[in-house]
Amino acid sequence: MTKSYHNLIDGELVGTGTTMEVLNPANEEVIGLVPSCGKDELDRAVAAARKAFKTWSKTPIEDRRAVIQAMSGAIKENADELFRLLTSEQGKPHDQAKGEIYGAAGMMAAQSTLNLDDEINEDSDQRLSRTRRVPVGVVGGIVPWNFPVMMAMQKIAPAMLSGCTIVLKPSPFTPLATLRIAELIKDIAPAGVVNIITGEDSLGPLITEHEDIDKITFTGSTATGKKIMEGASKDLKRITLELGGNDASIVLPDADVEKVAEQLFWSSFSNAGQICVAAKRIYIHEDIYDELSAAIAKVAEGVTVGDGSQQGTGVGPIQNKKQFDRVCELIQDAKDNGYKFLSGGDVDPSGTGYYVPITIMDNPPEDARIVAEEQFGPVMPLMKFSSEEEAIERANNSEYGLAGAIWTKDTDKGVEMAEQLETGTVWINEFLHLSPFAPFGGHKQSGFGAEYGKEGLQEFTYPQVITVKKDAAV
Ligand code: NAD
C-alpha cells in the first residue's frame, strides 16, 4: 500500500480529506500520498505560527540555537532513511542525496552559530544610538523540487534563529523527505514554531497573499518569483527571492585541461543539471577548445544515466514530466537548427522514467535557445572565445545574474575577471561551493536579498534604532 504522509501544524501531525500523489521520476510509480491543503489548513498553520511567535521571539537566542541543533542532529541520525527517500522522490543518485541530507543538517548546525548582535551607531556625549534586529513575525517559506531538503532547512533554520516562526510549503513534486523530517522534529521544535503544509501550486499564492504572514522567502523560478512579488505587494510583505540562473564558466588557456574537464563536467551534470548555480554556459578559450571539449566528452562516456537508487548511476532522471518536456524541447530546437552535438541528444520520450542522456553541444551560437535560456537539465553548451573581454561580455549578456566561474592558474587574473561579472557569486577554480557564513543571492532577474551568512539571517528581521539623548533636560 502507498504510504500516506502528514503535515505538521501546531506541533501535531495532521492529514486532510484530499491528497496528492508523489511519483518516483525513475519509474513514474506512485510512492507517497500527501495532504493537499487549501485556505483552511493554511489559516490554521498561520494562526499556530502567530501564537508561537509571542513566546518564541522572546526565547533567548541560545535556547533557539539549541533547538535548531537538536533538529540538525535528528536529521543526521536518520540520514540513511532520508537519503533513500529523497532519491526515490527527486531522482538524484544516492551519493548526491546523501550529500544533500548531511549538507542540510550541517548547514543548519553552522547557521545556528550566527549572531544578531546590536550595533552602536553613535556613542557621544549627546546620545547613545543603537540598532537592534527585531524578528519580522510569521514567515511563509516556498521551495522548489531540485534540492527540497536543503532549501527547506536553509529557510527554517535562520527564520527560527532570528526569532520568527514559519509556515513552509514544499514543492508538490518532492514533499516526502521534508514531511518525514516534520515527523522527526515534531517533539523538538515547540508547537507552532515550524509548520509544514503541502499542496498544489495553487497553495503558493494563498501564502503570498495571506494577511497574517509578514515575510515570504522563496526559492524557485524567475516566472514564479515575479508572481510572488506581485502577490506580496498587496500588503508590502518583505520578500527574499532566490530565482533562476544561467551561470557562465570561463576557461582561460592556461587551465589544466585534464583536471578541469572532470570538474566542469560535474559542475554541469550534478543533480542532472537541475541546480540553480550549475554551469549552464561554458566559454572555452579557442587555444584549448578542441582539447578540452574532447576531454569533457570523454568524461561523459564513463558516466551512467539511470535510476539513482542503483549503484553506479552518475546522473539520475529529470525530476518531473514538465521539466523533462522542456529539456526535450530545447534539445529538439538545437537539432532543428542543425547545431552540433558532441554527445547525447537522443531522448526516448516513450520510455518509462524521465531520462535525458548526457548532452554536450559543440559551439552553438550565442542566441541558441539552449544557450540563452536556463536549461535546468543534463545539457552543456560549450562555446569558443578569443579574448577575455569578449568572454566577460558574453557571460554578462544574460537576464540572470546568479553565479559564475573562472578557471585559470593565474588566480589574480581570475579575481580581476570575477570582479567584472554581474553575478552574486563567482568562483575561481571551483563550482557549487556555498558557505553558511557568506551571503548567497542573485543580481538582475536571479532575484534579490540573500540567504546564508549574517545578511541572510538579517533578512528575517527589521532594524529598530533606539536613541537615548544623554544630556536631555527632562
Ligand atoms: P517553481 O517556481 O515552479 O516552483 C517553486 C515553488 O513555488 C513550488 O513550491 C511551487 O509549488 C510554488 N509555486 C508555484 N506557483 C506559485 C505561485 N503562483 N505563487 C507562489 N508559489 C508558487 O520552480 P521549480 O520548477 O520548482 O524550481 C526550478 C527553478 O528554481 C529554477 O529556475 C531554478 O534555477 C530555481 N532555483 C533557484 C535557486 C536559487 O537559490 N537561486 C535554487 C534552486 C532552484
XYZ file of C-alpha atoms and ligand atoms in Angstrom:
518
model
C 0.000 0.000 0.000
C 1.244 3.521 -0.796
C 2.425 5.307 2.307
C 0.476 8.369 3.471
C 2.337 11.335 4.950
C 1.133 14.044 7.292
C 1.604 17.776 7.631
C 2.947 19.469 10.743
C 0.594 22.115 12.121
C 0.806 23.464 15.676
C 3.012 20.574 16.797
C 0.567 17.915 15.527
C 0.835 15.585 12.535
C -2.349 16.116 10.564
C -3.931 14.905 7.334
C -6.587 16.296 5.018
C -9.539 14.814 3.159
C -7.867 15.357 -0.191
C -4.427 14.043 -1.044
C -1.879 14.373 -3.858
C 0.229 11.608 -5.356
C 4.010 11.808 -5.399
C 5.839 9.918 -8.163
C 9.286 8.367 -8.433
C 10.782 10.019 -11.546
C 12.917 6.934 -12.213
C 9.895 4.719 -12.926
C 6.829 7.004 -12.643
C 5.346 4.870 -9.839
C 3.323 6.464 -7.038
C 5.438 6.354 -3.875
C 3.504 8.544 -1.459
C 0.260 10.355 -0.736
C 0.448 13.764 0.907
C -2.200 16.226 2.108
C -3.467 18.725 -0.438
C -4.046 21.804 1.665
C -6.136 24.860 0.929
C -7.011 28.073 2.728
C -8.435 26.361 5.870
C -5.263 24.394 6.637
C -3.127 27.424 5.794
C -5.156 29.595 8.173
C -4.657 27.033 10.946
C -0.915 26.872 10.307
C -0.573 30.660 10.223
C -2.632 31.039 13.420
C -0.384 28.480 15.148
C 2.740 30.295 13.923
C 1.347 33.640 15.109
C 0.575 32.248 18.561
C 4.009 30.608 18.845
C 5.725 33.822 17.744
C 4.733 35.506 21.021
C 6.928 33.208 23.097
C 9.496 32.072 20.522
C 10.521 35.643 19.667
C 11.192 36.231 23.397
C 13.050 32.932 23.856
C 16.789 33.604 24.389
C 18.838 33.082 21.223
C 20.966 30.439 22.983
C 17.832 28.334 23.535
C 16.727 28.837 19.932
C 20.189 27.702 18.784
C 19.892 24.555 20.874
C 16.559 23.633 19.276
C 17.963 24.073 15.740
C 20.998 21.977 16.675
C 18.753 19.218 18.050
C 16.770 19.265 14.790
C 20.019 19.029 12.821
C 21.032 16.063 14.995
C 17.719 14.276 14.327
C 18.233 14.666 10.572
C 21.780 13.293 10.811
C 20.665 10.329 12.928
C 18.064 9.417 10.327
C 20.179 10.273 7.276
C 20.175 6.746 5.926
C 16.396 6.565 5.663
C 16.118 10.173 4.491
C 18.589 9.993 1.610
C 16.906 6.888 0.171
C 13.525 8.598 0.397
C 14.987 11.704 -1.239
C 16.366 9.693 -4.162
C 13.009 7.995 -4.652
C 11.125 11.280 -4.966
C 13.766 13.552 -6.503
C 15.751 11.156 -8.690
C 19.294 12.160 -7.718
C 21.802 9.316 -7.199
C 22.226 8.011 -3.660
C 25.623 9.631 -3.066
C 24.255 13.046 -4.081
C 21.112 12.542 -1.957
C 23.317 11.630 0.996
C 25.300 14.817 0.331
C 22.089 16.852 0.424
C 20.845 15.340 3.704
C 24.159 15.676 5.550
C 24.681 19.062 3.882
C 21.310 20.319 5.144
C 21.978 19.075 8.684
C 25.486 20.608 8.650
C 24.235 23.884 7.239
C 21.581 24.126 9.980
C 24.158 23.493 12.673
C 26.547 26.044 11.166
C 23.861 28.679 10.701
C 22.704 28.189 14.262
C 26.037 29.649 15.420
C 25.346 33.034 13.805
C 24.501 36.078 15.897
C 22.233 39.083 15.687
C 24.247 41.457 17.799
C 23.158 45.044 18.370
C 25.201 47.695 16.585
C 26.164 51.032 18.090
C 25.580 53.891 15.664
C 26.646 56.711 17.979
C 28.017 56.852 21.486
C 28.764 60.524 22.118
C 28.269 62.962 24.970
C 24.867 63.788 23.492
C 23.388 60.407 22.750
C 23.619 56.652 22.543
C 22.130 55.249 19.374
C 21.849 51.505 18.897
C 20.357 49.292 16.176
C 18.734 46.084 17.272
C 17.379 43.394 14.991
C 13.727 42.537 15.554
C 12.183 39.352 14.092
C 9.587 40.248 11.443
C 6.980 37.745 12.657
C 5.446 34.861 10.715
C 7.397 33.756 7.636
C 5.988 31.936 4.608
C 8.628 29.714 3.001
C 8.110 28.307 -0.512
C 10.673 25.901 -2.010
C 11.359 24.053 -5.311
C 11.965 20.406 -6.187
C 15.658 20.309 -7.080
C 17.124 20.400 -3.519
C 13.938 20.047 -1.495
C 15.511 19.261 1.870
C 18.393 21.714 1.670
C 16.137 24.546 0.507
C 13.567 23.874 3.228
C 16.128 23.692 6.014
C 18.055 26.744 4.836
C 14.859 28.729 5.321
C 13.653 27.085 8.536
C 16.963 27.403 10.442
C 17.626 31.150 10.047
C 13.928 32.000 10.437
C 13.931 30.164 13.782
C 17.254 31.599 14.917
C 16.048 35.139 14.238
C 13.000 34.560 16.462
C 10.478 34.177 13.634
C 8.073 31.281 13.215
C 7.487 29.697 9.823
C 4.903 28.037 7.590
C 6.788 26.125 4.904
C 5.392 24.741 1.652
C 7.491 22.105 -0.141
C 7.140 21.595 -3.896
C 4.219 19.291 -4.724
C 6.748 17.140 -6.633
C 9.107 16.500 -3.690
C 7.466 16.769 -0.268
C 8.252 13.338 1.177
C 11.669 13.689 2.831
C 10.615 17.082 4.224
C 7.440 15.551 5.710
C 9.493 12.727 7.211
C 11.671 15.422 8.812
C 8.449 17.038 10.093
C 7.768 13.788 11.987
C 11.310 13.781 13.361
C 11.217 17.374 14.637
C 7.621 17.346 15.909
C 8.695 16.981 19.531
C 11.895 19.021 19.209
C 10.581 22.374 17.973
C 7.904 23.962 20.203
C 4.367 23.715 18.784
C 3.669 26.247 16.026
C 7.281 27.376 15.533
C 7.697 25.218 12.414
C 4.638 24.289 10.360
C 4.975 22.297 7.132
C 1.998 22.105 4.814
C 1.719 20.567 1.357
C -0.473 21.496 -1.569
C -0.576 22.127 -5.274
C 0.996 25.228 -6.828
C -2.305 26.988 -6.070
C -1.419 26.963 -2.356
C 1.526 29.281 -3.154
C -0.449 32.458 -3.924
C -2.591 31.879 -0.808
C 0.628 32.023 1.228
C 1.993 35.021 -0.647
C -1.215 36.985 -0.129
C -2.044 35.801 3.396
C -2.899 38.797 5.564
C -1.166 37.416 8.673
C 2.157 36.434 7.082
C 4.847 39.096 7.398
C 7.537 37.853 5.037
C 7.978 35.481 2.117
C 11.229 33.646 1.496
C 11.050 31.979 -1.895
C 13.331 29.787 -3.986
C 12.150 28.818 -7.448
C 11.790 30.047 -10.985
C 12.006 33.671 -12.064
C 8.480 33.465 -13.532
C 7.015 32.438 -10.170
C 9.238 34.969 -8.378
C 7.514 37.745 -10.308
C 4.100 36.449 -9.199
C 5.324 36.311 -5.601
C 6.446 39.921 -5.813
C 3.067 40.938 -7.177
C 1.122 38.992 -4.525
C 3.321 40.236 -1.691
C 2.949 43.844 -2.818
C -0.679 43.934 -1.636
C 0.355 44.456 1.991
C 4.046 45.197 1.338
C 5.378 41.921 2.747
C 9.132 41.634 2.954
C 10.422 39.203 0.308
C 13.597 37.299 -0.421
C 13.749 35.852 -3.929
C 16.285 33.179 -4.915
C 15.472 32.602 -8.577
C 16.856 31.091 -11.763
C 20.312 31.401 -13.245
C 22.203 30.844 -16.481
C 25.665 30.680 -14.998
C 28.738 31.020 -17.173
C 32.081 29.313 -16.693
C 35.055 30.899 -18.433
C 38.087 28.680 -19.048
C 41.339 30.533 -19.780
C 44.067 28.988 -21.989
C 46.408 28.236 -19.059
C 43.912 25.867 -17.377
C 44.990 22.246 -16.914
C 42.712 20.503 -19.417
C 42.571 17.056 -17.775
C 41.893 18.391 -14.278
C 39.351 20.982 -15.386
C 37.411 18.596 -17.666
C 36.198 16.419 -14.812
C 35.267 19.371 -12.586
C 33.494 21.212 -15.378
C 31.561 18.076 -16.205
C 30.190 17.734 -12.679
C 29.539 21.453 -12.342
C 27.024 20.975 -15.172
C 25.718 17.458 -14.617
C 25.399 17.046 -10.829
C 21.734 16.553 -9.953
C 21.130 16.047 -13.714
C 21.880 19.741 -14.236
C 18.944 20.794 -12.052
C 20.891 23.240 -9.913
C 20.334 26.979 -9.895
C 24.109 27.519 -9.844
C 25.060 24.725 -12.257
C 27.446 25.724 -15.057
C 24.948 26.275 -17.852
C 27.186 28.022 -20.400
C 30.861 27.070 -20.777
C 33.133 29.534 -22.581
C 36.480 27.947 -23.508
C 39.446 29.833 -24.953
C 39.984 28.890 -28.599
C 43.566 27.693 -27.914
C 42.306 24.803 -25.778
C 38.757 24.420 -27.083
C 39.273 21.221 -29.124
C 41.380 19.522 -26.475
C 39.095 20.437 -23.554
C 35.835 19.652 -25.336
C 37.202 16.217 -26.273
C 38.280 15.653 -22.654
C 34.808 16.609 -21.338
C 33.143 14.287 -23.867
C 35.465 11.520 -22.665
C 34.389 12.067 -19.040
C 30.769 11.809 -20.229
C 31.449 8.400 -21.790
C 32.263 6.973 -18.374
C 29.101 8.226 -16.633
C 25.889 6.182 -16.445
C 22.452 7.766 -16.671
C 19.875 5.761 -14.751
C 17.854 5.128 -11.629
C 19.518 6.995 -8.764
C 18.919 4.102 -6.361
C 21.134 1.796 -8.456
C 24.829 1.583 -7.727
C 26.971 3.149 -10.436
C 24.420 5.761 -11.557
C 26.081 9.141 -12.005
C 23.189 11.103 -13.478
C 19.580 10.403 -12.493
C 16.328 11.241 -14.272
C 14.823 14.692 -14.629
C 12.601 15.256 -11.607
C 9.229 15.717 -13.329
C 7.451 15.400 -16.654
C 7.003 19.139 -17.194
C 10.736 19.772 -16.845
C 11.540 16.674 -18.909
C 9.354 18.019 -21.742
C 11.055 21.401 -21.517
C 14.573 19.949 -21.758
C 13.461 17.724 -24.678
C 12.061 20.814 -26.401
C 15.386 22.662 -26.057
C 17.289 19.670 -27.453
C 14.827 19.376 -30.350
C 15.251 23.077 -31.077
C 19.034 22.563 -31.254
C 18.518 19.676 -33.686
C 16.072 21.638 -35.821
C 18.650 24.413 -36.108
C 21.407 21.992 -37.090
C 23.643 22.676 -34.069
C 26.408 20.126 -33.481
C 26.279 17.574 -30.642
C 29.470 16.226 -29.057
C 27.437 13.655 -27.158
C 23.852 12.735 -26.315
C 20.844 14.432 -27.808
C 18.715 11.350 -28.463
C 15.900 11.194 -25.933
C 13.470 8.296 -25.894
C 10.183 10.007 -24.948
C 8.262 6.694 -24.908
C 10.420 5.081 -22.189
C 9.441 4.859 -18.513
C 11.162 7.401 -16.285
C 12.234 10.908 -17.226
C 15.695 10.133 -18.592
C 17.658 12.550 -20.750
C 21.089 11.425 -21.994
C 24.134 13.498 -21.110
C 24.071 16.072 -23.883
C 27.058 18.232 -24.840
C 26.756 20.851 -27.581
C 29.680 21.889 -29.788
C 29.904 25.665 -30.118
C 26.243 26.612 -30.671
C 25.583 30.295 -31.413
C 25.045 32.712 -28.554
C 21.372 33.192 -29.404
C 20.584 29.452 -29.492
C 17.774 28.719 -27.016
C 19.982 26.089 -25.382
C 22.495 28.845 -24.550
C 20.242 31.835 -23.911
C 17.724 30.020 -21.671
C 18.217 28.236 -18.356
C 18.146 24.560 -19.394
C 17.860 23.033 -15.894
C 18.745 19.620 -17.276
C 21.741 17.485 -18.322
C 22.726 19.723 -21.219
C 26.047 21.537 -21.531
C 26.751 24.028 -24.334
C 30.495 24.569 -24.959
C 31.400 27.815 -26.730
C 34.679 29.178 -28.111
C 36.032 32.637 -27.286
C 39.118 34.603 -28.368
C 39.658 37.368 -25.809
C 38.945 37.871 -22.119
C 36.891 40.991 -22.871
C 34.717 39.015 -25.259
C 34.214 36.234 -22.693
C 33.149 38.696 -19.986
C 30.781 40.469 -22.334
C 29.147 37.224 -23.425
C 28.906 35.940 -19.851
C 27.200 39.171 -18.764
C 24.845 39.126 -21.725
C 22.064 37.465 -19.744
C 18.919 38.476 -17.915
C 20.226 36.385 -14.999
C 22.979 37.191 -12.517
C 23.267 34.312 -10.075
C 26.807 32.872 -10.232
C 29.768 32.211 -12.491
C 33.284 30.795 -12.504
C 36.729 31.481 -13.934
C 39.166 28.614 -14.470
C 42.843 29.623 -14.621
C 46.222 29.016 -12.962
C 46.576 32.792 -12.648
C 44.264 33.433 -9.689
C 44.985 37.197 -9.707
C 43.703 37.339 -13.257
C 40.758 35.174 -12.167
C 39.841 37.655 -9.437
C 40.227 40.588 -11.824
C 37.794 38.938 -14.240
C 35.456 37.859 -11.426
C 35.060 41.488 -10.426
C 33.705 42.220 -13.900
C 30.990 39.549 -13.777
C 27.485 40.791 -12.912
C 26.569 37.965 -10.540
C 26.077 37.457 -6.803
C 28.688 34.681 -6.573
C 31.864 33.987 -8.566
C 34.158 31.040 -8.024
C 37.771 30.801 -9.166
C 38.710 27.193 -9.956
C 35.722 25.567 -8.302
C 31.968 25.489 -8.534
C 28.833 24.903 -6.427
C 30.522 25.696 -3.112
C 28.189 27.671 -0.824
C 29.226 28.691 2.677
C 26.716 29.058 5.520
C 28.745 32.116 6.556
C 28.756 34.000 3.230
C 25.704 35.667 1.680
C 24.267 33.881 -1.334
C 21.926 35.768 -3.619
C 21.331 36.903 -7.154
C 21.547 40.018 -9.259
C 19.265 41.018 -12.175
C 16.396 38.526 -12.654
C 18.068 35.946 -10.417
C 16.364 37.683 -7.513
C 17.319 39.795 -4.552
C 18.037 39.525 -0.887
C 20.336 36.833 0.434
C 20.392 33.519 2.190
C 23.235 32.341 4.445
C 25.606 34.429 6.490
C 24.772 37.457 8.590
C 22.958 39.088 5.660
C 20.767 36.024 5.211
C 19.852 35.986 8.886
C 19.084 39.696 8.904
C 16.519 39.151 6.124
C 14.208 37.718 8.804
C 14.429 40.888 10.874
C 13.881 44.604 10.618
C 16.279 47.136 12.104
C 14.997 49.123 15.057
C 17.100 52.103 16.076
C 16.821 53.202 19.696
C 18.355 56.528 20.570
C 18.863 57.801 24.120
C 19.510 61.548 24.478
C 22.118 61.690 27.215
C 22.013 65.385 28.029
C 18.267 65.879 27.726
C 16.737 68.457 30.028
C 13.849 66.387 31.365
P 8.675 26.954 -9.444
O 8.793 28.425 -9.422
O 7.811 26.321 -10.465
O 8.132 26.399 -8.052
C 8.766 26.695 -6.816
C 7.740 26.666 -5.705
O 6.779 27.703 -5.933
C 6.939 25.373 -5.609
O 6.760 25.060 -4.243
C 5.617 25.735 -6.262
O 4.538 24.948 -5.807
C 5.448 27.180 -5.833
N 4.582 28.000 -6.703
C 4.201 27.764 -7.981
N 3.410 28.766 -8.431
C 3.316 29.667 -7.420
C 2.676 30.943 -7.278
N 1.973 31.484 -8.263
N 2.824 31.604 -6.111
C 3.551 31.086 -5.090
N 4.172 29.880 -5.170
C 4.060 29.179 -6.313
O 10.180 26.421 -9.526
P 10.681 24.929 -9.682
O 10.384 24.497 -11.092
O 10.162 24.124 -8.549
O 12.258 25.086 -9.474
C 13.147 25.328 -10.509
C 13.598 26.769 -10.534
O 14.091 27.150 -9.263
C 14.748 27.018 -11.490
O 14.531 28.197 -12.227
C 15.951 27.206 -10.583
O 17.009 27.949 -11.135
C 15.325 27.850 -9.413
N 16.159 27.677 -8.211
C 16.811 28.761 -7.705
C 17.650 28.622 -6.610
C 18.385 29.805 -6.020
O 18.847 29.684 -4.888
N 18.525 30.919 -6.695
C 17.810 27.373 -6.028
C 17.127 26.293 -6.563
C 16.290 26.465 -7.660
